[in-house]
XYZ file of C-alpha atoms in Angstrom:
500
model
C 17.022 8.460 -17.076
C 16.882 4.659 -17.101
C 19.318 2.383 -15.320
C 18.742 -1.381 -15.633
C 15.066 -0.688 -16.066
C 14.897 1.651 -13.076
C 14.395 5.368 -12.978
C 17.247 7.342 -11.472
C 17.458 10.944 -10.337
C 19.876 13.625 -11.389
C 19.495 15.134 -7.908
C 19.413 13.377 -4.573
C 16.235 14.012 -2.637
C 15.607 13.633 1.087
C 12.931 10.942 1.426
C 11.346 9.609 4.606
C 9.775 6.152 4.773
C 7.377 5.526 7.654
C 7.532 1.918 8.829
C 10.124 -0.831 8.353
C 7.952 -3.736 7.262
C 8.604 -5.429 3.938
C 6.905 -2.709 1.893
C 8.833 0.048 3.650
C 12.210 -1.646 3.323
C 11.562 -2.550 -0.329
C 10.572 1.029 -1.126
C 13.564 2.454 0.729
C 16.032 0.195 -1.096
C 14.647 1.097 -4.541
C 14.640 4.820 -3.743
C 18.197 4.751 -2.415
C 19.421 2.760 -5.416
C 18.168 5.622 -7.568
C 20.486 8.009 -5.712
C 18.239 9.454 -3.035
C 18.968 9.994 0.645
C 16.452 7.744 2.395
C 15.643 7.432 6.092
C 13.283 4.790 7.461
C 11.471 5.729 10.659
C 10.296 2.798 12.771
C 8.255 3.236 15.969
C 9.373 -0.104 17.444
C 12.851 -0.935 18.682
C 13.557 -3.446 15.916
C 12.950 -3.424 12.168
C 10.795 -5.864 10.216
C 7.276 -4.755 11.074
C 5.035 -7.784 11.475
C 7.978 -9.975 10.441
C 9.870 -9.205 13.627
C 11.205 -12.072 15.698
C 12.210 -12.490 19.314
C 14.563 -14.865 21.141
C 14.224 -16.234 24.640
C 15.532 -19.313 26.503
C 17.115 -20.693 23.333
C 13.948 -20.321 21.240
C 13.603 -18.037 18.208
C 10.006 -17.061 17.427
C 8.752 -15.435 14.258
C 6.076 -13.002 15.407
C 4.144 -12.837 12.158
C 4.573 -14.408 8.706
C 5.429 -18.098 8.606
C 4.243 -19.226 5.130
C 6.815 -18.726 2.369
C 4.912 -18.905 -0.919
C 5.594 -17.244 -4.293
C 9.398 -17.565 -4.080
C 9.816 -15.849 -7.450
C 8.646 -12.527 -5.944
C 11.481 -12.573 -3.393
C 14.027 -13.642 -5.981
C 12.950 -10.921 -8.409
C 13.378 -8.287 -5.716
C 16.861 -9.486 -4.745
C 17.894 -9.525 -8.410
C 17.256 -5.762 -8.609
C 20.318 -5.357 -6.403
C 22.518 -8.030 -7.959
C 21.706 -10.561 -5.264
C 19.879 -13.846 -4.951
C 18.000 -15.484 -2.102
C 20.933 -17.818 -1.451
C 23.131 -14.822 -0.606
C 21.088 -14.294 2.557
C 19.401 -17.492 3.706
C 18.980 -21.164 2.950
C 15.538 -21.813 1.481
C 14.162 -25.309 1.958
C 11.078 -26.762 0.295
C 8.876 -28.524 2.828
C 7.583 -32.053 2.243
C 4.827 -32.328 3.173
C 4.187 -28.676 2.402
C 1.563 -28.655 5.132
C -0.953 -30.903 6.835
C -4.693 -30.482 7.332
C -6.278 -32.115 10.376
C -9.978 -32.918 10.123
C -12.424 -34.464 12.594
C -11.466 -37.729 14.284
C -7.813 -36.656 13.915
C -7.798 -37.507 10.201
C -4.615 -36.051 8.701
C -4.187 -35.012 5.083
C -0.513 -34.388 4.235
C -0.036 -32.205 1.152
C 2.994 -33.556 -0.734
C 5.648 -31.323 -2.259
C 5.247 -33.275 -5.514
C 2.169 -32.036 -7.383
C 1.560 -35.406 -9.041
C 1.320 -36.958 -5.581
C -1.147 -34.235 -4.573
C -3.283 -35.131 -7.584
C -3.195 -38.786 -6.526
C -4.248 -37.753 -3.014
C -7.243 -35.854 -4.395
C -8.178 -38.844 -6.556
C -8.119 -41.146 -3.517
C -10.607 -38.901 -1.741
C -12.894 -38.028 -4.649
C -12.689 -40.150 -7.834
C -12.193 -37.981 -10.894
C -10.761 -35.075 -8.931
C -7.132 -35.536 -10.064
C -7.927 -34.347 -13.589
C -10.090 -31.576 -12.162
C -7.288 -30.427 -9.881
C -4.871 -30.250 -12.808
C -7.326 -28.063 -14.709
C -8.039 -25.926 -11.632
C -4.319 -25.375 -11.011
C -3.621 -24.697 -14.714
C -6.211 -21.919 -14.518
C -4.578 -20.711 -11.302
C -1.199 -20.635 -13.041
C -2.599 -18.469 -15.842
C -4.065 -16.111 -13.229
C -0.710 -16.085 -11.454
C 1.048 -15.102 -14.671
C -1.470 -12.327 -15.374
C -1.963 -11.316 -11.756
C 1.533 -11.547 -10.275
C 3.431 -10.497 -13.406
C 1.124 -7.851 -14.909
C -1.708 -6.758 -12.684
C -0.033 -6.397 -9.295
C 2.799 -4.208 -10.566
C 0.273 -1.532 -11.583
C -0.172 1.335 -9.081
C -3.968 1.265 -9.241
C -4.366 4.994 -9.946
C -7.098 4.550 -12.560
C -8.875 2.056 -14.779
C -6.828 3.146 -17.820
C -3.795 1.226 -16.528
C -5.555 -2.014 -17.317
C -6.350 -1.054 -20.877
C -2.618 -0.766 -21.529
C -2.035 -4.494 -21.285
C -5.512 -5.695 -22.148
C -6.479 -6.919 -18.704
C -10.148 -6.385 -19.395
C -9.833 -8.722 -22.366
C -8.566 -11.290 -19.897
C -11.067 -10.426 -17.150
C -13.368 -13.340 -17.872
C -10.476 -15.771 -18.089
C -8.917 -14.616 -14.817
C -12.432 -14.714 -13.305
C -12.302 -11.350 -11.617
C -16.085 -11.223 -11.459
C -16.774 -14.790 -10.345
C -16.934 -15.988 -6.739
C -14.069 -18.130 -5.458
C -16.555 -20.356 -3.648
C -18.643 -20.966 -6.767
C -15.507 -21.604 -8.799
C -14.153 -24.208 -6.371
C -17.510 -26.001 -6.254
C -17.477 -26.467 -10.008
C -14.496 -28.760 -9.473
C -14.784 -30.412 -6.080
C -17.570 -31.704 -3.821
C -15.844 -33.344 -0.859
C -15.850 -30.859 2.060
C -12.265 -31.760 2.951
C -11.029 -30.854 -0.525
C -13.067 -27.655 -0.507
C -11.612 -26.679 2.877
C -8.111 -27.324 1.561
C -8.760 -25.181 -1.526
C -10.455 -22.346 0.373
C -8.210 -21.987 3.427
C -5.796 -19.384 1.940
C -8.782 -17.145 1.238
C -10.194 -17.475 4.755
C -6.883 -16.823 6.510
C -5.784 -13.907 4.322
C -8.866 -12.455 2.772
C -12.604 -12.741 3.164
C -15.513 -15.145 2.893
C -14.779 -17.392 -0.128
C -18.141 -16.397 -1.622
C -17.118 -12.709 -1.465
C -13.660 -13.269 -2.970
C -13.003 -13.216 -6.740
C -12.040 -16.551 -8.283
C -8.914 -14.706 -9.471
C -7.371 -15.678 -6.127
C -7.151 -19.345 -7.048
C -3.696 -18.144 -8.104
C -2.874 -18.762 -4.422
C -3.718 -22.452 -4.881
C -1.243 -22.600 -7.737
C 1.349 -21.011 -5.453
C 0.677 -23.386 -2.559
C 0.033 -26.677 -4.339
C 2.200 -26.397 -7.467
C 5.046 -23.983 -6.688
C 5.300 -25.403 -3.175
C 5.720 -24.290 0.410
C 9.185 -23.182 1.494
C 10.944 -22.252 4.708
C 13.946 -19.951 5.282
C 16.307 -21.666 7.723
C 16.553 -19.496 10.821
C 12.968 -18.322 10.427
C 11.154 -15.538 8.613
C 13.191 -13.051 10.584
C 16.081 -13.992 8.278
C 14.059 -12.676 5.330
C 13.449 -9.388 7.120
C 17.177 -9.230 7.905
C 17.945 -9.700 4.211
C 15.748 -6.756 3.231
C 17.354 -4.677 5.978
C 20.835 -5.564 4.698
C 19.949 -4.731 1.099
C 18.492 -1.377 2.099
C 21.531 -0.495 4.206
C 23.844 -1.561 1.372
C 22.134 1.071 -0.777
C 22.741 3.726 1.883
C 19.374 3.706 3.651
C 19.469 4.937 7.256
C 17.193 3.287 9.818
C 15.921 5.132 12.888
C 14.189 2.825 15.372
C 12.157 3.955 18.362
C 10.914 6.865 16.263
C 7.225 7.679 16.626
C 6.088 9.973 13.800
C 3.833 12.599 15.378
C 2.942 14.908 12.504
C 3.420 15.423 8.784
C 3.786 19.183 8.326
C 2.195 20.270 5.036
C 2.865 23.588 3.335
C 1.551 24.613 -0.096
C 0.133 21.136 -0.669
C 3.321 19.193 0.071
C 5.009 17.720 3.131
C 8.017 19.857 4.006
C 8.819 18.464 7.446
C 8.050 15.468 9.587
C 7.867 15.625 13.365
C 9.317 12.590 15.149
C 9.948 12.301 18.895
C 9.479 16.072 19.134
C 12.117 16.830 16.481
C 11.516 18.259 13.000
C 13.200 16.865 9.885
C 13.081 18.442 6.430
C 11.928 16.128 3.630
C 11.263 16.267 -0.096
C 8.847 13.316 -0.104
C 7.318 10.653 2.133
C 6.270 7.046 1.667
C 3.873 5.865 4.333
C 4.209 2.110 4.726
C 2.716 2.056 8.217
C -1.040 1.674 8.696
C -2.666 3.812 5.989
C -5.617 4.905 8.101
C -3.330 5.830 11.021
C -1.163 8.036 8.790
C -4.200 9.825 7.376
C -6.204 10.253 10.556
C -3.400 10.839 13.076
C -0.527 12.454 11.174
C -2.314 14.704 8.684
C -4.676 17.610 9.252
C -8.263 16.870 8.115
C -8.028 18.880 4.893
C -5.245 16.567 3.682
C -7.054 13.291 4.388
C -8.514 11.419 1.405
C -10.664 8.976 3.387
C -12.927 9.790 6.319
C -13.752 7.498 9.227
C -16.935 6.164 7.617
C -14.850 4.990 4.651
C -12.655 2.823 6.874
C -15.627 1.665 8.913
C -17.240 0.310 5.743
C -14.180 -1.552 4.448
C -13.939 -5.337 4.773
C -10.786 -6.160 6.701
C -8.909 -9.418 6.659
C -8.805 -11.117 10.066
C -7.003 -10.221 13.198
C -5.444 -13.098 15.125
C -5.026 -14.568 18.557
C -1.455 -15.844 18.742
C 0.434 -17.969 21.231
C 4.221 -18.412 21.146
C 5.101 -21.571 23.069
C 8.395 -23.156 24.035
C 7.909 -26.864 24.806
C 10.556 -29.023 26.504
C 9.801 -32.228 24.586
C 9.097 -33.389 21.042
C 5.562 -33.672 19.623
C 5.840 -36.403 17.025
C 2.456 -36.038 15.300
C 2.904 -32.395 14.359
C 4.254 -31.362 10.959
C 5.880 -28.008 10.226
C 2.549 -26.414 9.159
C -0.649 -27.838 10.687
C -4.145 -26.581 9.851
C -6.773 -27.730 12.336
C -9.984 -27.912 10.330
C -11.734 -30.204 12.764
C -14.669 -27.798 13.124
C -17.042 -26.134 10.646
C -15.223 -23.894 8.142
C -18.277 -21.856 7.156
C -19.311 -21.083 10.730
C -15.886 -19.733 11.666
C -15.795 -17.616 8.491
C -19.185 -16.079 9.331
C -18.004 -15.266 12.859
C -14.925 -13.501 11.453
C -16.530 -11.509 8.649
C -20.266 -11.241 9.276
C -21.168 -11.628 12.964
C -17.759 -10.308 14.109
C -17.598 -12.091 17.425
C -15.253 -14.428 19.241
C -15.670 -17.770 17.435
C -17.668 -20.595 18.968
C -15.782 -23.473 17.309
C -12.704 -21.983 15.701
C -10.324 -23.385 13.158
C -6.690 -22.756 14.019
C -3.141 -23.183 12.757
C -0.029 -24.531 14.466
C 3.446 -23.875 13.099
C 6.220 -26.090 14.448
C 9.379 -24.834 12.697
C 11.601 -26.944 14.956
C 10.498 -29.907 12.785
C 12.624 -28.402 10.009
C 15.050 -26.067 11.714
C 17.231 -27.049 14.710
C 18.264 -23.410 15.257
C 14.854 -22.204 16.528
C 14.630 -24.392 19.662
C 17.017 -26.163 22.040
C 17.778 -29.772 21.122
C 14.889 -32.095 21.952
C 12.432 -29.196 22.340
C 9.668 -27.803 20.090
C 8.909 -24.260 19.020
C 5.144 -23.715 18.557
C 3.354 -20.766 16.984
C -0.424 -21.122 17.390
C -2.742 -18.819 15.433
C -6.524 -18.486 15.505
C -8.070 -16.057 12.964
C -10.598 -13.718 14.592
C -12.673 -10.681 13.678
C -11.097 -7.251 13.901
C -12.108 -4.819 16.623
C -12.743 -7.380 19.366
C -11.883 -6.779 23.015
C -9.159 -9.239 23.989
C -8.678 -9.264 27.773
C -6.403 -11.883 29.298
C -9.405 -13.900 30.491
C -10.683 -14.389 26.934
C -7.209 -15.181 25.608
C -6.792 -17.829 28.295
C -10.199 -19.399 27.653
C -9.248 -19.890 24.000
C -5.814 -21.156 24.961
C -7.560 -23.890 26.960
C -9.890 -24.687 24.065
C -7.084 -24.867 21.479
C -4.764 -26.862 23.721
C -7.534 -29.383 24.476
C -7.851 -30.050 20.749
C -4.103 -30.009 20.078
C -3.416 -32.443 22.900
C -6.214 -34.745 21.752
C -4.649 -34.890 18.303
C -1.026 -35.127 19.441
C -1.621 -37.595 22.263
C 0.768 -35.527 24.373
C 0.020 -33.360 27.456
C 1.551 -30.298 25.789
C 0.609 -27.885 28.583
C 2.643 -29.836 31.127
C 5.767 -29.233 29.019
C 5.394 -25.523 28.220
C 8.363 -23.610 29.631
C 7.790 -20.371 27.704
C 4.486 -18.746 26.719
C 3.578 -15.368 25.226
C 0.273 -14.194 23.782
C -0.481 -11.597 21.123
C -3.796 -10.335 19.803
C -5.969 -7.400 18.713
C -4.767 -4.829 21.240
C -1.128 -5.728 20.531
C -1.589 -5.182 16.790
C -3.046 -1.768 17.627
C -0.273 -0.850 20.040
C 2.675 -2.121 18.002
C 1.565 -1.284 14.452
C -1.234 1.285 14.872
C -3.291 -1.327 13.027
C -6.866 -0.242 12.406
C -9.125 -2.308 14.691
C -6.154 -4.568 15.316
C -6.164 -6.068 11.822
C -3.348 -8.533 11.158
C -3.348 -8.705 7.353
C -4.854 -5.534 5.891
C -7.863 -5.254 3.606
C -9.696 -8.352 2.466
C -9.475 -9.373 -1.178
C -13.093 -8.725 -2.140
C -13.906 -7.586 -5.686
C -14.607 -4.019 -4.567
C -11.273 -3.964 -2.742
C -9.133 -5.305 -5.590
C -6.727 -3.261 -7.744
C -8.169 0.198 -8.521
C -10.755 -0.194 -5.746
C -8.171 -0.198 -2.960
C -7.112 2.999 -1.135
C -4.960 4.980 -3.539
C -1.204 4.644 -3.505
C -0.702 8.320 -4.408
C -2.288 11.000 -2.240
C -4.616 13.328 -4.121
C -4.353 15.933 -1.358
C -0.587 16.008 -0.709
C 1.621 16.092 -3.791
C 4.659 14.293 -2.368
C 2.969 11.608 -0.241
C 2.709 7.966 -1.355
C 1.442 4.899 0.434
C 2.665 1.306 0.467
C 1.710 -1.819 2.382
C -1.211 -4.123 2.908
C -3.966 -1.472 2.930
C -3.200 -0.409 -0.632
C -2.312 -2.309 -3.827
C -1.760 -5.187 -4.323
C -3.022 -6.387 -0.914
C -2.293 -8.603 2.092
C 0.589 -11.031 2.449
C 4.368 -10.744 2.269
C 4.863 -11.012 -1.536
C 2.201 -8.348 -2.250
C 3.781 -6.095 0.391
C 7.189 -6.455 -1.268
C 5.636 -5.529 -4.607
C 3.729 -2.641 -3.030
C 6.939 -1.053 -1.809
C 8.522 -1.347 -5.246
C 5.524 0.244 -6.977
C 5.300 3.119 -4.502
C 9.002 3.842 -4.927
C 8.791 3.834 -8.721
C 5.749 6.113 -8.674
C 7.536 8.552 -6.384
C 10.638 8.484 -8.564
C 8.545 9.443 -11.592
C 7.251 12.514 -9.728
C 10.775 13.603 -8.786
C 12.044 13.702 -12.365
């Protein structure tokens, strides 16, 4: 039965969702809207997954996502429930969208107005304005194909892509061409190349190992724009929580799932905190590998340890949350410190897998935009350094990098930031493992390499357990908040089909 384009059930089923990140909450809301009884089990004390936030001494820190791109994905999700973004939070477009800091403290502000961005490119590399327009036009086409058609497919088999002729478009969306090679057909200046390639490095893989399809992210960042939800990204997580609860979803925090009890090829019960609960189906939106290896008996696991060992994971991160009791005038809202070699850091993340020698890093200063996230006259800083997964991260190493990053930040800002820090927390590989059961402490999921795109990602539907589906950043479509939102919707729709 169809209802506003969504499949509904004649009978309510008892469905458990593991994990309350964006994919889990999106899946839960869609399932409950279709008339099912849905319970979300969350191991931590608060919902939101990586998009949790914490408050202390008048500061509000987003613990994870801070870039709000692809606003249409959020809006489309809210519309499923008769809502809009403005019902939940005030979304502001940033101008500049972000800043890139190069050597000698050279700052490149990326304007909100795309025509101004083209003029900026032209001032750096004559002839590049026209090339940028063409590059972004191609990215927009890929966005239309990728974000409207391709990513809403569940990735079960190659036949899905015949249905809307994706293979006919494969050359045009450049699925089989390297992002690095594609960018170098348009731009030569290393600053412009760094600007174009940074979304790939921070969320995916080496640019040379990433399909040129992902220039759709450049369209999102440079043409659609960079936005910010007033109150922080935690407000977005709150909105998803509210929508799910409005549909009747129950949330159980502090619930560690210990076992998925399988009988006759289907999960009949889940064990949480020593208690058993009967279920008709499960969506696993927590770490895919953790669910398979820790919650299922071996005969029900699709992927063995060597499979995961041979995947290319997006980076982990070393994070610092800092409360500063003064203003730092030279910082923008988003600041990318590219004052060291881009290629070297990428190699140390993806190839050599070691602590970086001269890292790039990112500083978010939301108090530039939002007075609610820091006391008046103070700054809220979120400092992120991408690192390889699986590294040991003792306090001594974290502190050595804190010194390195602060030396460079203070040199740029002309302010002794460390003297004014009144609140400091760190977060890294071991924390991602402890809080999210993240494989090797990954922060973003699987990298967007060709052999980990679409049908080549871990399957959304279990082939060993009939009523188990997966959502989140280790399955389709991939890493990032908008793909996670879409992932939850797809998983829910696929499960609903099986229930009818």
